[in-house]
CSV table of C-alpha atoms in Angstrom, one decimal:
chain,number,residue,atom,x,y,z
A,1,MET,CA,86.5,-271.5,-85.0
A,2,LYS,CA,88.7,-274.2,-83.5
A,3,PHE,CA,87.4,-277.6,-82.4
A,4,ASP,CA,89.6,-279.8,-80.1
A,5,ILE,CA,88.2,-283.3,-79.7
A,6,LEU,CA,89.3,-285.4,-76.7
A,7,THR,CA,88.7,-289.1,-77.5
A,8,LEU,CA,90.0,-292.6,-77.0
A,9,PHE,CA,89.1,-293.4,-80.7
A,10,PRO,CA,90.6,-290.8,-83.1
A,11,GLU,CA,90.0,-293.1,-86.1
A,12,MET,CA,86.3,-292.7,-85.7
A,13,PHE,CA,86.5,-289.1,-86.9
A,14,GLU,CA,87.5,-289.9,-90.5
A,15,PRO,CA,84.0,-289.1,-91.8
A,16,ILE,CA,84.1,-285.5,-90.5
A,17,LYS,CA,87.0,-284.8,-92.9
A,18,GLN,CA,84.7,-285.2,-96.0
A,19,SER,CA,82.3,-283.0,-97.9
A,20,ILE,CA,81.5,-279.5,-96.7
A,21,ILE,CA,83.3,-279.8,-93.4
A,22,GLY,CA,86.4,-281.1,-95.1
A,23,ARG,CA,86.5,-278.2,-97.5
A,24,ALA,CA,86.0,-275.8,-94.6
A,25,VAL,CA,89.1,-277.2,-93.0
A,26,GLU,CA,91.1,-277.0,-96.2
A,27,ASN,CA,90.0,-273.4,-96.6
A,28,ASN,CA,91.0,-272.6,-92.9
A,29,LEU,CA,87.5,-271.6,-92.0
A,30,ILE,CA,87.5,-274.1,-89.1
A,31,ASP,CA,90.3,-276.1,-87.4
A,32,ILE,CA,89.6,-279.6,-86.1
A,33,ASN,CA,92.2,-281.1,-83.9
A,34,ILE,CA,91.9,-284.6,-82.4
A,35,THR,CA,93.7,-285.6,-79.2
A,36,ASN,CA,94.0,-289.2,-78.1
A,37,ILE,CA,93.3,-289.4,-74.4
A,38,ARG,CA,95.3,-292.6,-74.3
A,39,ASP,CA,98.5,-290.7,-75.1
A,40,PHE,CA,98.3,-289.3,-71.6
A,41,SER,CA,98.2,-292.6,-69.8
A,42,LYS,CA,101.2,-293.2,-67.5
A,43,ASP,CA,100.6,-297.0,-67.6
A,44,LYS,CA,103.0,-298.9,-69.8
A,45,HIS,CA,100.1,-300.7,-71.4
A,46,LYS,CA,98.3,-297.3,-72.0
A,47,LYS,CA,95.5,-298.3,-69.7
A,48,VAL,CA,93.0,-295.4,-69.2
A,49,ASP,CA,90.1,-297.0,-67.3
A,50,ASP,CA,89.6,-298.8,-64.0
A,51,THR,CA,86.9,-300.5,-61.9
A,52,ILE,CA,84.1,-298.4,-60.3
A,53,TYR,CA,84.2,-297.6,-56.6
A,54,GLY,CA,81.2,-299.0,-54.9
A,55,GLY,CA,80.8,-301.7,-57.6
A,56,GLY,CA,79.0,-301.7,-60.9
A,57,ALA,CA,79.2,-303.0,-64.4
A,58,GLY,CA,81.9,-301.9,-66.8
A,59,MET,CA,84.9,-299.7,-66.4
A,60,LEU,CA,85.3,-295.9,-65.9
A,61,ILE,CA,87.8,-293.6,-67.6
A,62,LYS,CA,90.2,-292.2,-65.0
A,63,PRO,CA,90.3,-288.5,-64.2
A,64,ASP,CA,94.0,-287.9,-64.6
A,65,VAL,CA,94.3,-288.9,-68.2
A,66,VAL,CA,91.3,-286.8,-69.2
A,67,TYR,CA,92.6,-283.8,-67.2
A,68,ASP,CA,96.1,-284.0,-68.8
A,69,SER,CA,94.6,-284.2,-72.3
A,70,PHE,CA,92.5,-281.2,-71.6
A,71,CYS,CA,95.5,-279.2,-70.3
A,72,SER,CA,97.3,-279.9,-73.5
A,73,VAL,CA,94.8,-278.0,-75.6
A,74,ARG,CA,93.0,-275.5,-73.3
A,75,SER,CA,93.3,-271.8,-73.9
A,76,ASP,CA,91.8,-268.6,-72.3
A,77,LYS,CA,88.9,-268.8,-74.8
A,78,SER,CA,88.1,-272.5,-74.4
A,79,LYS,CA,84.6,-273.7,-73.7
A,80,VAL,CA,84.4,-277.4,-72.8
A,81,ILE,CA,81.5,-279.5,-73.9
A,82,TYR,CA,81.0,-283.1,-72.6
A,83,MET,CA,78.9,-285.2,-75.0
A,84,SER,CA,76.6,-287.0,-72.6
A,85,PRO,CA,73.0,-288.5,-72.6
A,86,GLN,CA,72.5,-286.6,-69.3
A,87,GLY,CA,73.0,-283.2,-71.0
A,88,LYS,CA,70.5,-280.8,-72.5
A,89,VAL,CA,69.3,-282.0,-75.9
A,90,LEU,CA,71.0,-280.1,-78.7
A,91,CYS,CA,68.7,-277.7,-80.6
A,92,GLN,CA,69.1,-275.1,-83.3
A,93,GLU,CA,69.2,-272.2,-80.8
A,94,LYS,CA,72.2,-273.9,-79.0
A,95,VAL,CA,73.9,-274.6,-82.3
A,96,GLU,CA,73.8,-270.9,-83.3
A,97,GLU,CA,74.9,-269.9,-79.8
A,98,LEU,CA,78.0,-272.2,-79.9
A,99,SER,CA,78.9,-271.0,-83.4
A,100,LYS,CA,79.9,-267.7,-81.8
A,101,GLU,CA,82.5,-269.3,-79.7
A,102,GLU,CA,86.2,-269.2,-80.7
A,103,HIS,CA,87.3,-272.5,-79.2
A,104,LEU,CA,85.3,-275.6,-78.4
A,105,ILE,CA,86.9,-278.5,-76.6
A,106,ILE,CA,84.6,-281.6,-77.0
A,107,LEU,CA,85.1,-284.4,-74.6
A,108,CYS,CA,83.9,-287.8,-75.7
A,109,GLY,CA,83.1,-290.4,-73.0
A,110,HIS,CA,83.2,-294.2,-73.5
A,111,TYR,CA,82.7,-297.4,-71.6
A,112,GLU,CA,80.7,-296.5,-68.4
A,113,GLY,CA,81.7,-292.9,-68.6
A,114,ILE,CA,84.3,-290.7,-66.9
A,115,ASP,CA,85.2,-290.1,-63.3
A,116,ASN,CA,82.9,-287.3,-62.1
A,117,ARG,CA,85.7,-285.3,-60.4
A,118,VAL,CA,87.3,-284.3,-63.7
A,119,LEU,CA,83.9,-283.5,-65.2
A,120,ASP,CA,83.2,-281.1,-62.3
A,121,LYS,CA,86.6,-279.5,-62.7
A,122,ILE,CA,86.8,-278.9,-66.5
A,123,VAL,CA,83.3,-279.2,-68.1
A,124,ASP,CA,81.3,-276.0,-68.9
A,125,GLU,CA,78.3,-277.7,-70.4
A,126,GLU,CA,76.9,-281.2,-71.1
A,127,ILE,CA,75.1,-281.8,-74.4
A,128,SER,CA,73.1,-284.7,-75.6
A,129,ILE,CA,71.9,-285.4,-79.2
A,130,GLY,CA,68.8,-287.3,-77.9
A,131,ASP,CA,67.2,-289.2,-75.1
A,132,TYR,CA,69.0,-292.5,-75.8
A,133,VAL,CA,72.4,-294.0,-74.9
A,134,LEU,CA,75.2,-294.7,-77.4
A,135,THR,CA,78.5,-296.6,-77.0
A,136,GLY,CA,80.5,-293.4,-76.8
A,137,GLY,CA,80.6,-289.6,-77.4
A,138,GLU,CA,82.3,-289.7,-80.8
A,139,ILE,CA,79.2,-289.8,-83.1
A,140,PRO,CA,77.5,-287.0,-81.0
A,141,ALA,CA,80.7,-285.0,-81.2
A,142,MET,CA,80.6,-285.2,-85.0
A,143,VAL,CA,76.9,-284.2,-85.0
A,144,LEU,CA,77.9,-281.1,-82.9
A,145,ILE,CA,80.8,-280.1,-85.1
A,146,ASP,CA,78.8,-280.5,-88.3
A,147,SER,CA,75.8,-278.5,-87.1
A,148,VAL,CA,77.9,-275.7,-85.5
A,149,SER,CA,80.3,-275.4,-88.5
A,150,ARG,CA,77.4,-274.6,-90.9
A,151,TYR,CA,77.0,-271.3,-89.1
A,152,ILE,CA,80.6,-270.3,-89.4
A,153,ASP,CA,81.0,-267.5,-92.0
A,154,GLY,CA,82.0,-268.9,-95.4
A,155,VAL,CA,81.3,-272.6,-94.7
A,156,LEU,CA,78.1,-272.4,-96.6
A,157,SER,CA,77.0,-270.1,-99.4
A,158,ASN,CA,75.2,-266.9,-98.4
A,159,GLY,CA,71.6,-267.5,-97.4
A,160,SER,CA,71.9,-271.3,-97.2
A,161,THR,CA,70.8,-271.4,-93.5
A,162,GLU,CA,68.1,-268.6,-93.6
A,163,GLU,CA,65.1,-270.6,-94.6
A,164,GLU,CA,65.9,-274.2,-93.7
A,165,SER,CA,64.1,-276.2,-91.0
A,166,PHE,CA,64.2,-274.6,-87.5
A,167,SER,CA,65.9,-271.4,-88.7
A,168,LYS,CA,62.6,-269.6,-88.3
A,169,GLY,CA,61.2,-271.9,-85.7
A,170,ILE,CA,59.3,-274.1,-88.1
A,171,LEU,CA,60.1,-276.8,-90.7
A,172,GLU,CA,61.2,-275.9,-94.2
A,173,TYR,CA,58.8,-276.0,-97.2
A,174,PRO,CA,59.2,-278.8,-99.8
A,175,GLN,CA,61.6,-278.2,-102.7
A,176,TYR,CA,61.8,-279.5,-106.3
A,177,THR,CA,64.2,-279.6,-109.3
A,178,ARG,CA,64.3,-281.1,-112.8
A,179,PRO,CA,62.8,-283.2,-114.3
A,180,GLU,CA,59.6,-281.2,-114.3
A,181,ILE,CA,57.5,-284.4,-114.3
A,182,PHE,CA,58.7,-287.4,-112.2
A,183,GLU,CA,56.6,-290.6,-112.1
A,184,GLY,CA,53.5,-288.6,-113.0
A,185,MET,CA,54.1,-286.0,-110.3
A,186,GLU,CA,54.6,-282.4,-111.5
A,187,VAL,CA,56.4,-279.5,-109.9
A,188,PRO,CA,53.8,-277.1,-108.4
A,189,GLU,CA,52.8,-274.6,-111.0
A,190,VAL,CA,53.4,-271.6,-108.8
A,191,LEU,CA,57.1,-272.4,-108.6
A,192,LYS,CA,57.4,-272.1,-112.4
A,193,SER,CA,55.5,-268.9,-112.5
A,194,GLY,CA,58.3,-266.5,-111.8
A,195,HIS,CA,56.0,-264.5,-109.5
A,196,HIS,CA,58.2,-264.1,-106.4
A,197,GLU,CA,55.5,-262.8,-104.1
A,198,ASN,CA,53.2,-265.7,-104.9
A,199,ILE,CA,56.1,-268.2,-104.5
A,200,LYS,CA,57.0,-266.6,-101.1
A,201,LYS,CA,53.4,-267.0,-99.9
A,202,TRP,CA,53.2,-270.6,-101.2
A,203,ARG,CA,56.4,-271.5,-99.4
A,204,ARG,CA,55.2,-270.0,-96.1
A,205,LYS,CA,51.9,-271.9,-96.3
A,206,GLU,CA,53.7,-275.2,-97.2
A,207,ALA,CA,56.1,-274.7,-94.4
A,208,LEU,CA,53.3,-274.3,-91.9
A,209,LYS,CA,51.6,-277.4,-93.3
A,210,ASN,CA,54.8,-279.4,-93.2
A,211,THR,CA,55.3,-278.4,-89.5
A,212,PHE,CA,51.7,-279.1,-88.6
A,213,TYR,CA,51.9,-282.7,-89.9
A,214,LYS,CA,55.4,-283.5,-88.7
A,215,ARG,CA,56.2,-281.3,-85.6
A,216,PRO,CA,53.0,-279.6,-84.5
A,217,GLU,CA,54.4,-278.6,-81.2
A,218,LEU,CA,56.7,-276.1,-82.9
A,219,LEU,CA,53.6,-274.1,-84.0
A,220,GLU,CA,52.8,-273.3,-80.4
A,221,LYS,CA,55.8,-270.9,-80.2
A,222,GLN,CA,54.9,-269.1,-83.4
A,223,ASP,CA,53.4,-265.7,-83.7
A,224,LEU,CA,50.9,-266.6,-86.4
A,225,THR,CA,48.6,-264.2,-88.3
A,226,GLU,CA,44.9,-264.7,-88.1
A,227,GLU,CA,44.9,-266.0,-91.6
A,228,GLU,CA,47.6,-268.5,-90.8
A,229,ARG,CA,45.8,-269.7,-87.7
A,230,LYS,CA,42.7,-270.3,-89.8
A,231,TYR,CA,44.8,-272.2,-92.3
A,232,ILE,CA,46.2,-274.5,-89.5
A,233,GLU,CA,42.7,-275.1,-88.2
A,234,SER,CA,41.6,-276.2,-91.7
A,235,LEU,CA,44.2,-278.9,-91.7
A,236,LYS,CA,42.8,-280.6,-88.6
């Protein structure tokens, strides 16, 4: 998987080079390339923005610099994502869908945004990370890269994504490690039993409970057994 990031602030992407994503890059499992849109300015002062036609607060990024930066990295297999609060909110289903792409070009807006003509010309999809506005698209771009990269073969150990929150439509069950007793709270007995079937049942039940208390709307899409429905009712 190749990620090409188009941004005015390349230095903001230092955090993405750390931890699991950093190791994935070192192991050539993913490729992250950062292109500075400002490098394509024809202005001697590297100016990339201008006032808005019709008036309005702030400045708008010009279309030509964005288009030229896009042309420098595009390929026949490119999918262009514009990180925008106007886009559809990122979800697990979209993350897994994007992980099957070969080349993602991620465009980061800034200031008051980008001239709409170039967005109409090059953007395949707009994606938001939530219904709020940030100062730019760089942090959302890092969120997208991190979430998508986890589904690239070899980035995580086998099975790491199979039972985590949202992988099966509900939240994950609580997990525990040593010490066995912490501040008077003990690890649930069933998890120490070695009885795999009982542990599986306990985890399913706890996942349902966790989802009911934190994200109950997720349960509406679940095909629950009669026993599970009764259990949910008992929590009300």
